[in-house]
Short mmCIF file of C-alpha atoms in Angstrom, two decimals:
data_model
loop_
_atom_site.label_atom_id
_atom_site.label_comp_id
_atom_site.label_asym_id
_atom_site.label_seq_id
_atom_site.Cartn_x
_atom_site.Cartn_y
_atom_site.Cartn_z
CA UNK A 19 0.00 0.00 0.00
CA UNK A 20 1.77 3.15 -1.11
CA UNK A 21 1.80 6.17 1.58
CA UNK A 22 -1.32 8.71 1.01
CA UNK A 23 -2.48 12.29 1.29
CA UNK A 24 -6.26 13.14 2.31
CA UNK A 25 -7.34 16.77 1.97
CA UNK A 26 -10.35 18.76 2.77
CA UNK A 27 -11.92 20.04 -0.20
CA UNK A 28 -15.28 22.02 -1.19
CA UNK A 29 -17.22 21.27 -3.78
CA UNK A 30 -19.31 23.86 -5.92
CA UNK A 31 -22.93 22.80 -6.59
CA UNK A 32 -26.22 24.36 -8.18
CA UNK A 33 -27.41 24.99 -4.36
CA UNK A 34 -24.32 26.01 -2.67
CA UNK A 35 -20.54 24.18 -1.73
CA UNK A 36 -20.70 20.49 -0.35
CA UNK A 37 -17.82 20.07 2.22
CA UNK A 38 -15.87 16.81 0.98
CA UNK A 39 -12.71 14.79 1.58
CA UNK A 40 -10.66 13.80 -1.04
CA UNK A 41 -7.94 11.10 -1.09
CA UNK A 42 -4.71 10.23 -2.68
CA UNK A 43 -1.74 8.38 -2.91
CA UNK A 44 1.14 10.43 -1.92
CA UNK A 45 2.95 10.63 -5.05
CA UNK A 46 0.47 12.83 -6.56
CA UNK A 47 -0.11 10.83 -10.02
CA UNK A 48 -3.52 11.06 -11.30
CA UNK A 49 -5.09 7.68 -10.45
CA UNK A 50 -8.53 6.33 -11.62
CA UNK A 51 -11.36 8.48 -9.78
CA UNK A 52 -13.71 6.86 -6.92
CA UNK A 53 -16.93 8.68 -5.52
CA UNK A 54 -17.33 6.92 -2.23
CA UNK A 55 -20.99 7.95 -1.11
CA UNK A 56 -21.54 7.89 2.87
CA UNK A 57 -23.93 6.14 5.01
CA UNK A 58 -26.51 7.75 7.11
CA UNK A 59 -24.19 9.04 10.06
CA UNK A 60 -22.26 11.02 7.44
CA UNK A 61 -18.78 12.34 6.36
CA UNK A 62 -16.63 11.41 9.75
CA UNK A 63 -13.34 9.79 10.65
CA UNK A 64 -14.56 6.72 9.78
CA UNK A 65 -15.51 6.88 6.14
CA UNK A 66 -12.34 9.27 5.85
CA UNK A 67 -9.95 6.26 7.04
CA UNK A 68 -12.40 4.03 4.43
CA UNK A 69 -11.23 6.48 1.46
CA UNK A 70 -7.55 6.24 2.41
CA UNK A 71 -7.56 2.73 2.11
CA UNK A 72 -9.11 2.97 -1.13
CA UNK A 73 -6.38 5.47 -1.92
CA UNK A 74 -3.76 3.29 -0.80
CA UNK A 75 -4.75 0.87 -3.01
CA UNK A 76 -3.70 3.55 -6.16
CA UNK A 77 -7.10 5.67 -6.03
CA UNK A 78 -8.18 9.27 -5.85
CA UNK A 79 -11.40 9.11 -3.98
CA UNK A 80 -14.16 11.61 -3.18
CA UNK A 81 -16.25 11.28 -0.14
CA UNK A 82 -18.71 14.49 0.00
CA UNK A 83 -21.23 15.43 2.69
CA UNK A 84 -24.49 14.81 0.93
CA UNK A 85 -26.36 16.48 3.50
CA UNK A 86 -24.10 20.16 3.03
CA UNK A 87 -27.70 21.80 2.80
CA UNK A 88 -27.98 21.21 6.71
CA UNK A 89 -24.57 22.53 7.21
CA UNK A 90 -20.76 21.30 6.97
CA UNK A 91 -19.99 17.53 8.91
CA UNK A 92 -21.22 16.10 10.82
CA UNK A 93 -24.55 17.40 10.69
CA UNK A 94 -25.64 16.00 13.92
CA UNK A 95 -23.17 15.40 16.72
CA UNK A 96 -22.11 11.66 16.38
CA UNK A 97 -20.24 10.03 19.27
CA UNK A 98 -16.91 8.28 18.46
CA UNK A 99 -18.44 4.80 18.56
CA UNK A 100 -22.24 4.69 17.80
CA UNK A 101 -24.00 2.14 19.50
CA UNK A 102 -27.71 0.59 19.60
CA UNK A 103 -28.63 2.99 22.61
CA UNK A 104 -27.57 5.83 20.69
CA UNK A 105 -29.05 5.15 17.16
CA UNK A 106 -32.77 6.49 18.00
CA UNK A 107 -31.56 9.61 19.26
CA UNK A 108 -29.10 10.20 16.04
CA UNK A 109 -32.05 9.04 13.70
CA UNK A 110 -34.58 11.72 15.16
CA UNK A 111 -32.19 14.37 14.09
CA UNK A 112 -31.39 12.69 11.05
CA UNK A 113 -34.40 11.31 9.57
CA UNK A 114 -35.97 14.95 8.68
CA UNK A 115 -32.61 15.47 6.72
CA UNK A 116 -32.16 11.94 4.79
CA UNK A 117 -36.27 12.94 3.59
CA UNK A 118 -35.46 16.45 2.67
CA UNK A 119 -32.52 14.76 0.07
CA UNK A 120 -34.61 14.10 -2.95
CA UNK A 121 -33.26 11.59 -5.78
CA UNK A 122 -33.72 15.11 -7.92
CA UNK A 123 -31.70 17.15 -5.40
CA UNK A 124 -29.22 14.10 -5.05
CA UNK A 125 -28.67 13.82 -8.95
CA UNK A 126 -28.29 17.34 -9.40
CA UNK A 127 -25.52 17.12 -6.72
CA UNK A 128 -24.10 13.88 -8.39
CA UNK A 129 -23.35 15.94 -11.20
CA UNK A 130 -21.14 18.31 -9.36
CA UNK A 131 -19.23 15.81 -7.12
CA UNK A 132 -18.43 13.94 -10.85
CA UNK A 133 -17.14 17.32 -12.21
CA UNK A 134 -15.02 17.89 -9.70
CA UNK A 135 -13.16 14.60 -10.07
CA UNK A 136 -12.96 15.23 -13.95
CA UNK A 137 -11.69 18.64 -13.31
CA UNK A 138 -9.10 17.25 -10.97
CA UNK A 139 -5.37 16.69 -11.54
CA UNK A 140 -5.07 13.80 -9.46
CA UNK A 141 -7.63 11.97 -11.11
CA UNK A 142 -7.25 10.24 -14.45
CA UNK A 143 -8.78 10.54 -17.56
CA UNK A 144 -11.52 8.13 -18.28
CA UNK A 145 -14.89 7.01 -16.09
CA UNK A 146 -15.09 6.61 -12.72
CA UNK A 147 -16.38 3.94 -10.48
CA UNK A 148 -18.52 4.21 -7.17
CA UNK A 149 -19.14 2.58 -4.07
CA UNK A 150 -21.98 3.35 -1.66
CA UNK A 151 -22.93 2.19 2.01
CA UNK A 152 -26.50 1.64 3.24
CA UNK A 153 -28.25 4.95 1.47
CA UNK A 154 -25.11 5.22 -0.50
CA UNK A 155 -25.63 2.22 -2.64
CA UNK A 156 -28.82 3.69 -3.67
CA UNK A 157 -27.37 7.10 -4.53
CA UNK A 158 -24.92 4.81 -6.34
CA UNK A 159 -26.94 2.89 -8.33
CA UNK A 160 -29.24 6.11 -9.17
CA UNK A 161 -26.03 8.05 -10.53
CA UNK A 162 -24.98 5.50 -12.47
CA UNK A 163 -28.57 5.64 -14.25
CA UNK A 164 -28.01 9.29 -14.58
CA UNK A 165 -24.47 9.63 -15.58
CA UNK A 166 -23.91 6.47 -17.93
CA UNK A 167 -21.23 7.76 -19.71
CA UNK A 168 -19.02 8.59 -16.67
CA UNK A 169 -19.66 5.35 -14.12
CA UNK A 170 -17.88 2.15 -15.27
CA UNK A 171 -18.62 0.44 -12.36
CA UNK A 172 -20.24 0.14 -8.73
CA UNK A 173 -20.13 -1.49 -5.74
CA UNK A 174 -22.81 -1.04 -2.94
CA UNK A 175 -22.94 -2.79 0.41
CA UNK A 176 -25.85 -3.11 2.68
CA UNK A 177 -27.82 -1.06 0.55
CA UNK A 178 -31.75 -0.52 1.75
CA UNK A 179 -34.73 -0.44 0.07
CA UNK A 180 -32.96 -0.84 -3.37
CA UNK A 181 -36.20 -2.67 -4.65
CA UNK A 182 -39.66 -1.92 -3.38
CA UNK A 183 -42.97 -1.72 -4.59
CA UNK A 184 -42.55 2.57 -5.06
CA UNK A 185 -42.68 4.20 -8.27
CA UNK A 186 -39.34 5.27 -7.97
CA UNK A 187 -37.27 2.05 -6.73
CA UNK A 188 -33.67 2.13 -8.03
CA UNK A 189 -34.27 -1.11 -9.25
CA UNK A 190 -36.33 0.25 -12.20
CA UNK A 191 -33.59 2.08 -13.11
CA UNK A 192 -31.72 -1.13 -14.35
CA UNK A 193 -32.45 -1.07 -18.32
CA UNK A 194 -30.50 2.43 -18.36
CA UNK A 195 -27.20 1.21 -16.16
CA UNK A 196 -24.03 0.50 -18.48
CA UNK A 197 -21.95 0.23 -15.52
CA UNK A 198 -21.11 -2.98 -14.17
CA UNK A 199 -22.47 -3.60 -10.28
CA UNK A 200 -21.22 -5.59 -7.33
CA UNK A 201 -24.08 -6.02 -4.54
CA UNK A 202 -22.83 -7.22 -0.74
CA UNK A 203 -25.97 -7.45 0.89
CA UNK A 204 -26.22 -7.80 4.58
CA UNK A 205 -27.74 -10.90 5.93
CA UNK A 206 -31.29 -10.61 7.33
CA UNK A 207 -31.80 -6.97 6.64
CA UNK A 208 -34.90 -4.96 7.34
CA UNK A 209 -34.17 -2.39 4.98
CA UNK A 210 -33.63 -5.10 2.29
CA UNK A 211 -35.73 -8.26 2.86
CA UNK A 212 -35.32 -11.76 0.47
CA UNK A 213 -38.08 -10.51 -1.97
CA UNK A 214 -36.26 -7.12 -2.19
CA UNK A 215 -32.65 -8.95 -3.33
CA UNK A 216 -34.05 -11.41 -5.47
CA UNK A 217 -36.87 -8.71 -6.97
CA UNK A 218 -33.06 -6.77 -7.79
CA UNK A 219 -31.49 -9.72 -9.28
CA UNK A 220 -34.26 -10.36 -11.79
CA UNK A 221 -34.41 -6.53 -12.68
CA UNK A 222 -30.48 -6.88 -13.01
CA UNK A 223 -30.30 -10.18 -15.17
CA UNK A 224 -33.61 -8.84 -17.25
CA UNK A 225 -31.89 -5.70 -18.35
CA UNK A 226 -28.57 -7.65 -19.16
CA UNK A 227 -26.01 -5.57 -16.82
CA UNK A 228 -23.17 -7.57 -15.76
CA UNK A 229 -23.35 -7.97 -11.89
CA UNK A 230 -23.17 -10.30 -9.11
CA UNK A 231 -25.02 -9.89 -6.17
CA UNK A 232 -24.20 -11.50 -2.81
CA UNK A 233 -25.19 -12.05 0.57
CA UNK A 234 -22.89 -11.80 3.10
CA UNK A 235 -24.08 -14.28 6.00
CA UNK A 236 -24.26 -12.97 9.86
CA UNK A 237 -23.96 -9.71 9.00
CA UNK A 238 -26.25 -6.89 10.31
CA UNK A 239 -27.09 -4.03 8.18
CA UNK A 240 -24.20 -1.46 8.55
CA UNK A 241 -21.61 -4.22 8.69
CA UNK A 242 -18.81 -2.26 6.83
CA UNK A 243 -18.53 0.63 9.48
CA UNK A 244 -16.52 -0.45 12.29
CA UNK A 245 -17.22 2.92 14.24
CA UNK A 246 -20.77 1.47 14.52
CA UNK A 247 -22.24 -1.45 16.58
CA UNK A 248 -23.15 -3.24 13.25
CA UNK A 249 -19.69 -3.69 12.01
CA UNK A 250 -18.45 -7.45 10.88
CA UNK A 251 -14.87 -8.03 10.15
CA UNK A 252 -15.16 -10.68 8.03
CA UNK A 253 -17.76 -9.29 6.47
CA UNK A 254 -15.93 -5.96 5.98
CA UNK A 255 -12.59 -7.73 4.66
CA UNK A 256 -14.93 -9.65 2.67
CA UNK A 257 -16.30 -6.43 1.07
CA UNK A 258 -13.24 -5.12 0.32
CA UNK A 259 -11.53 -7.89 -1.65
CA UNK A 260 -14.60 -7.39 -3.26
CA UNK A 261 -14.71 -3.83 -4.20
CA UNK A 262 -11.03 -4.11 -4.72
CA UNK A 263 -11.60 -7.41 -7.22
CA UNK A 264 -14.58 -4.90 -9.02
CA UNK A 265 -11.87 -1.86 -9.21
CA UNK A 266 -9.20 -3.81 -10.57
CA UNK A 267 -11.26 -5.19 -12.84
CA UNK A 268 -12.77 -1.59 -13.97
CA UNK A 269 -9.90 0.35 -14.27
#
């Protein structure tokens, strides 16, 4: 793993500047670009040590603060290790904001956090890929609907409600994605029940785009963030040979 540099960075929108962090390895070669979109809880130390590994690894990566319309990160105050007695307090503050983020409002901002990697010296030339965590995989999959062209590939892990009965489930997206997809679902997940994954699947194999989805067994929604009480080591190694295997592949 090669040594890296992680800046704070701001990024201009059609509704203001998104605070974001931006990763690289040291030598300051452009590398292939990654837009790593956050869980719930935010832009935080966590996901910030999540994009330097990526970087490590011989990416640039962007991680911006989808919520910047409620103010820089964190929005809400987040202890350093979030446990089960503290997730309904941080969800009463944060449910109002996750609503007020409309796929419209998101897209619009997708478009802006994908310029500024283009526009970037320490990103090469050529698409991007993205990965996405719990309502990141959905903002994943969404962009890569929107911005075919740009998104080669994505990888999104315990991704919620990615296929339900709503008009506007990202799985209808699926006849418009180019890019190919890497699914790590969590094991016995609420947000993403059996009909949900295999509903995804057939959407997936029906439209043709290359993909493999997976459950990842005894793992709890959220399993990737180890400053949470969800997080699975195996599972998170797992999902990283994984995304790893998908960037390797991509780029």
């Amino acid at each position: 793993m090669t040594s890296v540099q992680g800046t704070a960075v701001d990024v201009p929108t059609e509704d203001g500047v998104a605070d974001a962090y931006l990763a690289r390895p040291g030598d300051g070669s452009p590398r292939p670009g990654v837009l790593l979109y956050q869980d719930a809880f935010g832009l935080r130390p966590h996901l910030r040590a999540m994009a330097d590994r990526l970087a490590g690894a011989g990416y640039t990566v962007l991680v911006p603060n989808v919520f910047y319309r409620h103010g820089r990160a964190p929005v809400v105050e987040l202890p350093e290790f979030i446990d089960p007695s503290a997730r309904p307090r941080i969800f009463e503050k944060l449910r109002p904001v996750m609503r007020s983020l409309t796929d419209d409002l998101a897209m619009r901002d997708a478009g802006a956090f994908l310029r500024r990697l283009d526009e970037s010296p320490l990103v090469a030339d050529g698409p991007v890929a993205i990965t996405g965590y719990c309502m990141g995989a959905r903002l994943a999959l969404l962009t890569a609907d929107a911005h075919p062209d740009r998104v080669a590939a994505v990888g999104g892990f315990h991704g919620g409600q990615l296929a339900t009965d709503a008009p506007d489930s990202p799985h209808l997206v699926a006849d418009r994605i180019r890019a190919e997809l890497y699914f790590g679902h969590a094991d016995d997940d609420p947000s993403l029940p059996p009909q949900q994954i295999e509903r995804l699947e057939e959407a997936l194999t029906a439209a043709g785009v290359r993909h493999r989805c997976e459950v990842y067994e005894g793992a709890h929604h959220g399993f990737t963030q180890a400053d949470t009480a969800a997080y699975h080591e195996g599972a998170a190694e797992r999902h990283w040979a994984a995304l790893l295997d998908l960037l390797k592949r991509t780029f």
